[in-house]
Amino acid sequence: MFQVMRFAVEEINNSTTLLPNVSLGYEIFDHCSDTKNFASVFSFISKNDSIKPKEKLNIYQPKVIALTGPYGSTRTITIAPLITMDLIPLVTYGASSYALSNKLQYPSFLRTVPSNKDLIEMIIRIIQWFGWNWVAFLGSQDDYSEDGLRLFSKYIQNTGICLAYQEALSQRANYTLTLKKIDMLNINVIVVFADPQYASSIIKAAIVNSIQNKVWIASETWAMNQQLPREPGIGKIGTVIGITERLLSLPGFDEFIYKERGTTDVNHNDSADSEVKSNSKTCNQDCDCCTLLTAEEIINENPTFSYAIYAAIYTIAHALHKALQCDMNECHKNTTVKPYMLLGQIKKLDFPLNGRQVKYDDNGDPTVSFSVIRWHTETDPPRFDMVGRYDTYPEITFTINNSLLSWHNNGSVPFSNCSVECKEGFSREPDGFHSCCFLCKKCPRNSYVDYSREYSK
C-alpha cells in the first residue's frame, strides 16, 4: 500500500501537465493503534506546533492541506472528527463504514472505496440470484463488521432472506463451536464480513473441523487474500465467492518497484540498502527502515486497495490543479490553498483515471465497480476468476455468468433454504420464528393459494 502511494506521488511530480512547477510532498506515520496515534494527528493539523480551536477557515493553514488513510473503519472513525471539524479533506482508501457517509458528522470525509451499503447490497443480490434464503453472517468486533451486520439485517427485510445465525467474533472466540452451530442448523451459505485476520481464523477453523461443502461469501477485505487459498485442505470447505473492486492495472508500477529495490533479489544487508538508495532517484522518497521484501513479493501482494490508494492521491492532485488555477504549463504558485478550498474542488471533480471515472456523490462516496470472483484453489498458484460484475456508473448493472461458476459438488447450485418449496396443491404453514421456515399443508377442496400473502383461501 505504501509503495503504491509513493508511486502515485512520483508519477504526479513527473507530470508536466497536472501540477507543472509544483511538487507534492508528504509525511507518513504508522497507525499502530487506535489510541496512540493522536500525537501524529495533532502534528498534522497544527500550525507552528500549536492548534487554535475554532480558528476561522479563511486563515486556518495547518501543516498539511489534505490527508489520505488510514486503512480501516475503526481507525478512521477515531481520528476523523479531529480532521474534519476544520474541513481538512480526509480521502481514505480503505474505510467503508456507512456511518462515515454522514456529512453532518464528517463534513470533509471522502473515500475511494465503496461504502458498506454498496457492499451489503451486492451480497444480497448474490444471495437472491441463486435463490438462497437460509444464511449465516460472521463478523469481527469492530466498526466495519458491526456496520455490515446492521445494514444486512436492515436490507434483507421483505426480501425473503432469513438471517439464521449471526456472531461477532473476537480473536479468542470459540470458532469451532460457532461453525458446529452453523452446521447443525443446516446453513450452507456463510457471509464472512470481517477483517483479514478474523476471516483467516474462521477459514482455518473450518478446515481443522472438517466443515465441508459450504458456500463462503467473502467481503472485499479478504476476497483477494493471497495466503488463504494456499492453505492445505482449503478445497474441502466448499466454494469461496468473493466481492472485490474491479481490479485495474497501474502501468509503470512494476518498473517503479524494480527500480526502487535496485534488483529482483535484494541482499538483506546495509551495503545493498545504500546501493539501492544511491540508484533510486525518487524525489526525496527514501525510506530508512522499510521492510526487506523483494520486488516480486511487493508486486504480488493483495491488489484489492491499490487502485483506491492511487485514486486518493490523484484526487488531491486534481483538486490542487483546480485550486491553483493550473494550465498546461504552470500553476499560480502565489495562491495560498486553504484546506476548505481544496475540499470544495474535490467535491466537483469528475475525471478519468486508468479507464475508470473518479467522482464523488453528495456523501463523498465514489461510483461502484465490483467484481464477483470465484476462488480456484486446486491450481498452483491459486486463481481468482471473475464470474460477475456490478456497476453503478453510468447506470446500475448486475450480472453473474452462471456458466463460469463451477460448484464444489460439480453440479447444480448448492441448496441453502430453510424449507423446500411446497408442491402444487399445498400451502405454507409457518414453522418456527423465521418466515422462510414452513411446513406444507394440503389445501382443502375448492381453495387456492395466494402466494403473495402465503395463506390458503
JSON list of N, CA and C in Angstrom, two decimals, residues 61-107:
[
{"chain": "A", "resi": 61, "resn": "GLN", "atom": "N", "xyz": [-4.34, 27.54, 8.35]},
{"chain": "A", "resi": 61, "resn": "GLN", "atom": "CA", "xyz": [-3.36, 26.92, 7.45]},
{"chain": "A", "resi": 61, "resn": "GLN", "atom": "C", "xyz": [-2.56, 25.89, 8.23]},
{"chain": "A", "resi": 62, "resn": "PRO", "atom": "N", "xyz": [-3.09, 24.67, 8.35]},
{"chain": "A", "resi": 62, "resn": "PRO", "atom": "CA", "xyz": [-2.38, 23.64, 9.11]},
{"chain": "A", "resi": 62, "resn": "PRO", "atom": "C", "xyz": [-1.15, 23.14, 8.37]},
{"chain": "A", "resi": 63, "resn": "LYS", "atom": "N", "xyz": [-0.45, 22.24, 9.00]},
{"chain": "A", "resi": 63, "resn": "LYS", "atom": "CA", "xyz": [0.78, 21.69, 8.43]},
{"chain": "A", "resi": 63, "resn": "LYS", "atom": "C", "xyz": [0.52, 21.00, 7.09]},
{"chain": "A", "resi": 64, "resn": "VAL", "atom": "N", "xyz": [-0.62, 20.33, 6.99]},
{"chain": "A", "resi": 64, "resn": "VAL", "atom": "CA", "xyz": [-0.98, 19.63, 5.75]},
{"chain": "A", "resi": 64, "resn": "VAL", "atom": "C", "xyz": [-2.29, 20.21, 5.21]},
{"chain": "A", "resi": 65, "resn": "ILE", "atom": "N", "xyz": [-2.52, 20.06, 3.91]},
{"chain": "A", "resi": 65, "resn": "ILE", "atom": "CA", "xyz": [-3.77, 20.55, 3.35]},
{"chain": "A", "resi": 65, "resn": "ILE", "atom": "C", "xyz": [-4.75, 19.42, 3.06]},
{"chain": "A", "resi": 66, "resn": "ALA", "atom": "N", "xyz": [-4.29, 18.16, 3.18]},
{"chain": "A", "resi": 66, "resn": "ALA", "atom": "CA", "xyz": [-5.17, 17.02, 2.99]},
{"chain": "A", "resi": 66, "resn": "ALA", "atom": "C", "xyz": [-4.50, 15.78, 3.58]},
{"chain": "A", "resi": 67, "resn": "LEU", "atom": "N", "xyz": [-5.31, 14.79, 3.91]},
{"chain": "A", "resi": 67, "resn": "LEU", "atom": "CA", "xyz": [-4.79, 13.52, 4.40]},
{"chain": "A", "resi": 67, "resn": "LEU", "atom": "C", "xyz": [-5.42, 12.38, 3.62]},
{"chain": "A", "resi": 68, "resn": "THR", "atom": "N", "xyz": [-4.71, 11.27, 3.52]},
{"chain": "A", "resi": 68, "resn": "THR", "atom": "CA", "xyz": [-5.28, 10.05, 2.98]},
{"chain": "A", "resi": 68, "resn": "THR", "atom": "C", "xyz": [-5.04, 8.93, 3.96]},
{"chain": "A", "resi": 69, "resn": "GLY", "atom": "N", "xyz": [-5.99, 8.00, 4.03]},
{"chain": "A", "resi": 69, "resn": "GLY", "atom": "CA", "xyz": [-5.93, 6.95, 5.04]},
{"chain": "A", "resi": 69, "resn": "GLY", "atom": "C", "xyz": [-6.70, 7.39, 6.26]},
{"chain": "A", "resi": 70, "resn": "PRO", "atom": "N", "xyz": [-6.61, 6.62, 7.36]},
{"chain": "A", "resi": 70, "resn": "PRO", "atom": "CA", "xyz": [-5.92, 5.34, 7.44]},
{"chain": "A", "resi": 70, "resn": "PRO", "atom": "C", "xyz": [-6.77, 4.19, 6.88]},
{"chain": "A", "resi": 71, "resn": "TYR", "atom": "N", "xyz": [-6.21, 3.01, 6.88]},
{"chain": "A", "resi": 71, "resn": "TYR", "atom": "CA", "xyz": [-6.95, 1.83, 6.43]},
{"chain": "A", "resi": 71, "resn": "TYR", "atom": "C", "xyz": [-7.84, 1.35, 7.57]},
{"chain": "A", "resi": 72, "resn": "GLY", "atom": "N", "xyz": [-9.10, 1.07, 7.28]},
{"chain": "A", "resi": 72, "resn": "GLY", "atom": "CA", "xyz": [-9.99, 0.51, 8.29]},
{"chain": "A", "resi": 72, "resn": "GLY", "atom": "C", "xyz": [-10.95, 1.53, 8.87]},
{"chain": "A", "resi": 73, "resn": "SER", "atom": "N", "xyz": [-12.17, 1.08, 9.18]},
{"chain": "A", "resi": 73, "resn": "SER", "atom": "CA", "xyz": [-13.22, 1.97, 9.65]},
{"chain": "A", "resi": 73, "resn": "SER", "atom": "C", "xyz": [-12.98, 2.46, 11.07]},
{"chain": "A", "resi": 74, "resn": "THR", "atom": "N", "xyz": [-12.62, 1.55, 11.99]},
{"chain": "A", "resi": 74, "resn": "THR", "atom": "CA", "xyz": [-12.42, 1.95, 13.38]},
{"chain": "A", "resi": 74, "resn": "THR", "atom": "C", "xyz": [-11.31, 2.98, 13.48]},
{"chain": "A", "resi": 75, "resn": "ARG", "atom": "N", "xyz": [-10.21, 2.75, 12.81]},
{"chain": "A", "resi": 75, "resn": "ARG", "atom": "CA", "xyz": [-9.09, 3.70, 12.84]},
{"chain": "A", "resi": 75, "resn": "ARG", "atom": "C", "xyz": [-9.51, 5.06, 12.30]},
{"chain": "A", "resi": 76, "resn": "THR", "atom": "N", "xyz": [-10.30, 5.06, 11.23]},
{"chain": "A", "resi": 76, "resn": "THR", "atom": "CA", "xyz": [-10.72, 6.31, 10.62]},
{"chain": "A", "resi": 76, "resn": "THR", "atom": "C", "xyz": [-11.71, 7.06, 11.51]},
{"chain": "A", "resi": 77, "resn": "ILE", "atom": "N", "xyz": [-12.68, 6.34, 12.05]},
{"chain": "A", "resi": 77, "resn": "ILE", "atom": "CA", "xyz": [-13.68, 6.97, 12.91]},
{"chain": "A", "resi": 77, "resn": "ILE", "atom": "C", "xyz": [-13.02, 7.57, 14.16]},
{"chain": "A", "resi": 78, "resn": "THR", "atom": "N", "xyz": [-11.92, 6.99, 14.61]},
{"chain": "A", "resi": 78, "resn": "THR", "atom": "CA", "xyz": [-11.21, 7.50, 15.78]},
{"chain": "A", "resi": 78, "resn": "THR", "atom": "C", "xyz": [-10.63, 8.88, 15.54]},
{"chain": "A", "resi": 79, "resn": "ILE", "atom": "N", "xyz": [-10.04, 9.09, 14.37]},
{"chain": "A", "resi": 79, "resn": "ILE", "atom": "CA", "xyz": [-9.34, 10.36, 14.12]},
{"chain": "A", "resi": 79, "resn": "ILE", "atom": "C", "xyz": [-10.13, 11.35, 13.27]},
{"chain": "A", "resi": 80, "resn": "ALA", "atom": "N", "xyz": [-11.16, 10.88, 12.56]},
{"chain": "A", "resi": 80, "resn": "ALA", "atom": "CA", "xyz": [-11.87, 11.74, 11.61]},
{"chain": "A", "resi": 80, "resn": "ALA", "atom": "C", "xyz": [-12.43, 13.02, 12.23]},
{"chain": "A", "resi": 81, "resn": "PRO", "atom": "N", "xyz": [-13.03, 12.99, 13.44]},
{"chain": "A", "resi": 81, "resn": "PRO", "atom": "CA", "xyz": [-13.58, 14.24, 13.98]},
{"chain": "A", "resi": 81, "resn": "PRO", "atom": "C", "xyz": [-12.53, 15.34, 14.14]},
{"chain": "A", "resi": 82, "resn": "LEU", "atom": "N", "xyz": [-11.31, 14.98, 14.50]},
{"chain": "A", "resi": 82, "resn": "LEU", "atom": "CA", "xyz": [-10.26, 15.99, 14.66]},
{"chain": "A", "resi": 82, "resn": "LEU", "atom": "C", "xyz": [-9.89, 16.64, 13.34]},
{"chain": "A", "resi": 83, "resn": "ILE", "atom": "N", "xyz": [-9.96, 15.87, 12.27]},
{"chain": "A", "resi": 83, "resn": "ILE", "atom": "CA", "xyz": [-9.53, 16.35, 10.96]},
{"chain": "A", "resi": 83, "resn": "ILE", "atom": "C", "xyz": [-10.67, 17.08, 10.24]},
{"chain": "A", "resi": 84, "resn": "THR", "atom": "N", "xyz": [-11.87, 16.52, 10.31]},
{"chain": "A", "resi": 84, "resn": "THR", "atom": "CA", "xyz": [-12.98, 17.08, 9.52]},
{"chain": "A", "resi": 84, "resn": "THR", "atom": "C", "xyz": [-13.64, 18.29, 10.16]},
{"chain": "A", "resi": 85, "resn": "MET", "atom": "N", "xyz": [-13.39, 18.53, 11.46]},
{"chain": "A", "resi": 85, "resn": "MET", "atom": "CA", "xyz": [-14.05, 19.68, 12.09]},
{"chain": "A", "resi": 85, "resn": "MET", "atom": "C", "xyz": [-13.57, 21.00, 11.48]},
{"chain": "A", "resi": 86, "resn": "ASP", "atom": "N", "xyz": [-12.37, 21.01, 10.93]},
{"chain": "A", "resi": 86, "resn": "ASP", "atom": "CA", "xyz": [-11.85, 22.21, 10.28]},
{"chain": "A", "resi": 86, "resn": "ASP", "atom": "C", "xyz": [-11.79, 22.04, 8.76]},
{"chain": "A", "resi": 87, "resn": "LEU", "atom": "N", "xyz": [-12.56, 21.09, 8.25]},
{"chain": "A", "resi": 87, "resn": "LEU", "atom": "CA", "xyz": [-12.73, 20.88, 6.81]},
{"chain": "A", "resi": 87, "resn": "LEU", "atom": "C", "xyz": [-11.43, 20.56, 6.08]},
{"chain": "A", "resi": 88, "resn": "ILE", "atom": "N", "xyz": [-10.52, 19.86, 6.75]},
{"chain": "A", "resi": 88, "resn": "ILE", "atom": "CA", "xyz": [-9.35, 19.31, 6.07]},
{"chain": "A", "resi": 88, "resn": "ILE", "atom": "C", "xyz": [-9.81, 18.06, 5.32]},
{"chain": "A", "resi": 89, "resn": "PRO", "atom": "N", "xyz": [-9.61, 17.99, 4.01]},
{"chain": "A", "resi": 89, "resn": "PRO", "atom": "CA", "xyz": [-10.06, 16.80, 3.27]},
{"chain": "A", "resi": 89, "resn": "PRO", "atom": "C", "xyz": [-9.38, 15.53, 3.80]},
{"chain": "A", "resi": 90, "resn": "LEU", "atom": "N", "xyz": [-10.18, 14.55, 4.12]},
{"chain": "A", "resi": 90, "resn": "LEU", "atom": "CA", "xyz": [-9.69, 13.23, 4.54]},
{"chain": "A", "resi": 90, "resn": "LEU", "atom": "C", "xyz": [-10.16, 12.24, 3.49]},
{"chain": "A", "resi": 91, "resn": "VAL", "atom": "N", "xyz": [-9.27, 11.89, 2.57]},
{"chain": "A", "resi": 91, "resn": "VAL", "atom": "CA", "xyz": [-9.61, 10.99, 1.46]},
{"chain": "A", "resi": 91, "resn": "VAL", "atom": "C", "xyz": [-9.06, 9.62, 1.80]},
{"chain": "A", "resi": 92, "resn": "THR", "atom": "N", "xyz": [-9.95, 8.71, 2.17]},
{"chain": "A", "resi": 92, "resn": "THR", "atom": "CA", "xyz": [-9.49, 7.41, 2.64]},
{"chain": "A", "resi": 92, "resn": "THR", "atom": "C", "xyz": [-9.66, 6.34, 1.56]},
{"chain": "A", "resi": 93, "resn": "TYR", "atom": "N", "xyz": [-8.79, 5.35, 1.60]},
{"chain": "A", "resi": 93, "resn": "TYR", "atom": "CA", "xyz": [-8.77, 4.29, 0.60]},
{"chain": "A", "resi": 93, "resn": "TYR", "atom": "C", "xyz": [-9.27, 2.95, 1.15]},
{"chain": "A", "resi": 94, "resn": "GLY", "atom": "N", "xyz": [-9.61, 2.90, 2.45]},
{"chain": "A", "resi": 94, "resn": "GLY", "atom": "CA", "xyz": [-9.98, 1.59, 2.98]},
{"chain": "A", "resi": 94, "resn": "GLY", "atom": "C", "xyz": [-10.93, 1.61, 4.16]},
{"chain": "A", "resi": 95, "resn": "ALA", "atom": "N", "xyz": [-11.68, 2.72, 4.35]},
{"chain": "A", "resi": 95, "resn": "ALA", "atom": "CA", "xyz": [-12.68, 2.80, 5.43]},
{"chain": "A", "resi": 95, "resn": "ALA", "atom": "C", "xyz": [-14.06, 2.78, 4.80]},
{"chain": "A", "resi": 96, "resn": "SER", "atom": "N", "xyz": [-14.80, 1.71, 4.99]},
{"chain": "A", "resi": 96, "resn": "SER", "atom": "CA", "xyz": [-16.06, 1.55, 4.26]},
{"chain": "A", "resi": 96, "resn": "SER", "atom": "C", "xyz": [-17.31, 1.67, 5.13]},
{"chain": "A", "resi": 97, "resn": "SER", "atom": "N", "xyz": [-17.17, 1.93, 6.43]},
{"chain": "A", "resi": 97, "resn": "SER", "atom": "CA", "xyz": [-18.34, 2.06, 7.30]},
{"chain": "A", "resi": 97, "resn": "SER", "atom": "C", "xyz": [-19.30, 3.11, 6.74]},
{"chain": "A", "resi": 98, "resn": "TYR", "atom": "N", "xyz": [-20.56, 2.75, 6.67]},
{"chain": "A", "resi": 98, "resn": "TYR", "atom": "CA", "xyz": [-21.57, 3.65, 6.12]},
{"chain": "A", "resi": 98, "resn": "TYR", "atom": "C", "xyz": [-21.77, 4.87, 7.01]},
{"chain": "A", "resi": 99, "resn": "ALA", "atom": "N", "xyz": [-21.42, 4.76, 8.30]},
{"chain": "A", "resi": 99, "resn": "ALA", "atom": "CA", "xyz": [-21.55, 5.89, 9.22]},
{"chain": "A", "resi": 99, "resn": "ALA", "atom": "C", "xyz": [-20.74, 7.09, 8.74]},
{"chain": "A", "resi": 100, "resn": "LEU", "atom": "N", "xyz": [-19.65, 6.82, 8.03]},
{"chain": "A", "resi": 100, "resn": "LEU", "atom": "CA", "xyz": [-18.78, 7.90, 7.55]},
{"chain": "A", "resi": 100, "resn": "LEU", "atom": "C", "xyz": [-19.39, 8.70, 6.40]},
{"chain": "A", "resi": 101, "resn": "SER", "atom": "N", "xyz": [-20.50, 8.21, 5.85]},
{"chain": "A", "resi": 101, "resn": "SER", "atom": "CA", "xyz": [-21.20, 8.95, 4.80]},
{"chain": "A", "resi": 101, "resn": "SER", "atom": "C", "xyz": [-22.03, 10.11, 5.37]},
{"chain": "A", "resi": 102, "resn": "ASN", "atom": "N", "xyz": [-22.15, 10.16, 6.69]},
{"chain": "A", "resi": 102, "resn": "ASN", "atom": "CA", "xyz": [-22.91, 11.21, 7.35]},
{"chain": "A", "resi": 102, "resn": "ASN", "atom": "C", "xyz": [-22.12, 12.52, 7.30]},
{"chain": "A", "resi": 103, "resn": "LYS", "atom": "N", "xyz": [-22.55, 13.44, 6.47]},
{"chain": "A", "resi": 103, "resn": "LYS", "atom": "CA", "xyz": [-21.80, 14.69, 6.28]},
{"chain": "A", "resi": 103, "resn": "LYS", "atom": "C", "xyz": [-21.98, 15.66, 7.44]},
{"chain": "A", "resi": 104, "resn": "LEU", "atom": "N", "xyz": [-23.00, 15.50, 8.26]},
{"chain": "A", "resi": 104, "resn": "LEU", "atom": "CA", "xyz": [-23.12, 16.35, 9.44]},
{"chain": "A", "resi": 104, "resn": "LEU", "atom": "C", "xyz": [-22.01, 16.03, 10.44]},
{"chain": "A", "resi": 105, "resn": "GLN", "atom": "N", "xyz": [-21.67, 14.75, 10.55]},
{"chain": "A", "resi": 105, "resn": "GLN", "atom": "CA", "xyz": [-20.61, 14.34, 11.46]},
{"chain": "A", "resi": 105, "resn": "GLN", "atom": "C", "xyz": [-19.22, 14.40, 10.85]},
{"chain": "A", "resi": 106, "resn": "TYR", "atom": "N", "xyz": [-19.14, 14.09, 9.56]},
{"chain": "A", "resi": 106, "resn": "TYR", "atom": "CA", "xyz": [-17.83, 14.03, 8.89]},
{"chain": "A", "resi": 106, "resn": "TYR", "atom": "C", "xyz": [-17.88, 14.85, 7.60]},
{"chain": "A", "resi": 107, "resn": "PRO", "atom": "N", "xyz": [-17.90, 16.18, 7.72]},
{"chain": "A", "resi": 107, "resn": "PRO", "atom": "CA", "xyz": [-18.16, 17.03, 6.55]},
{"chain": "A", "resi": 107, "resn": "PRO", "atom": "C", "xyz": [-17.08, 16.99, 5.48]}
]
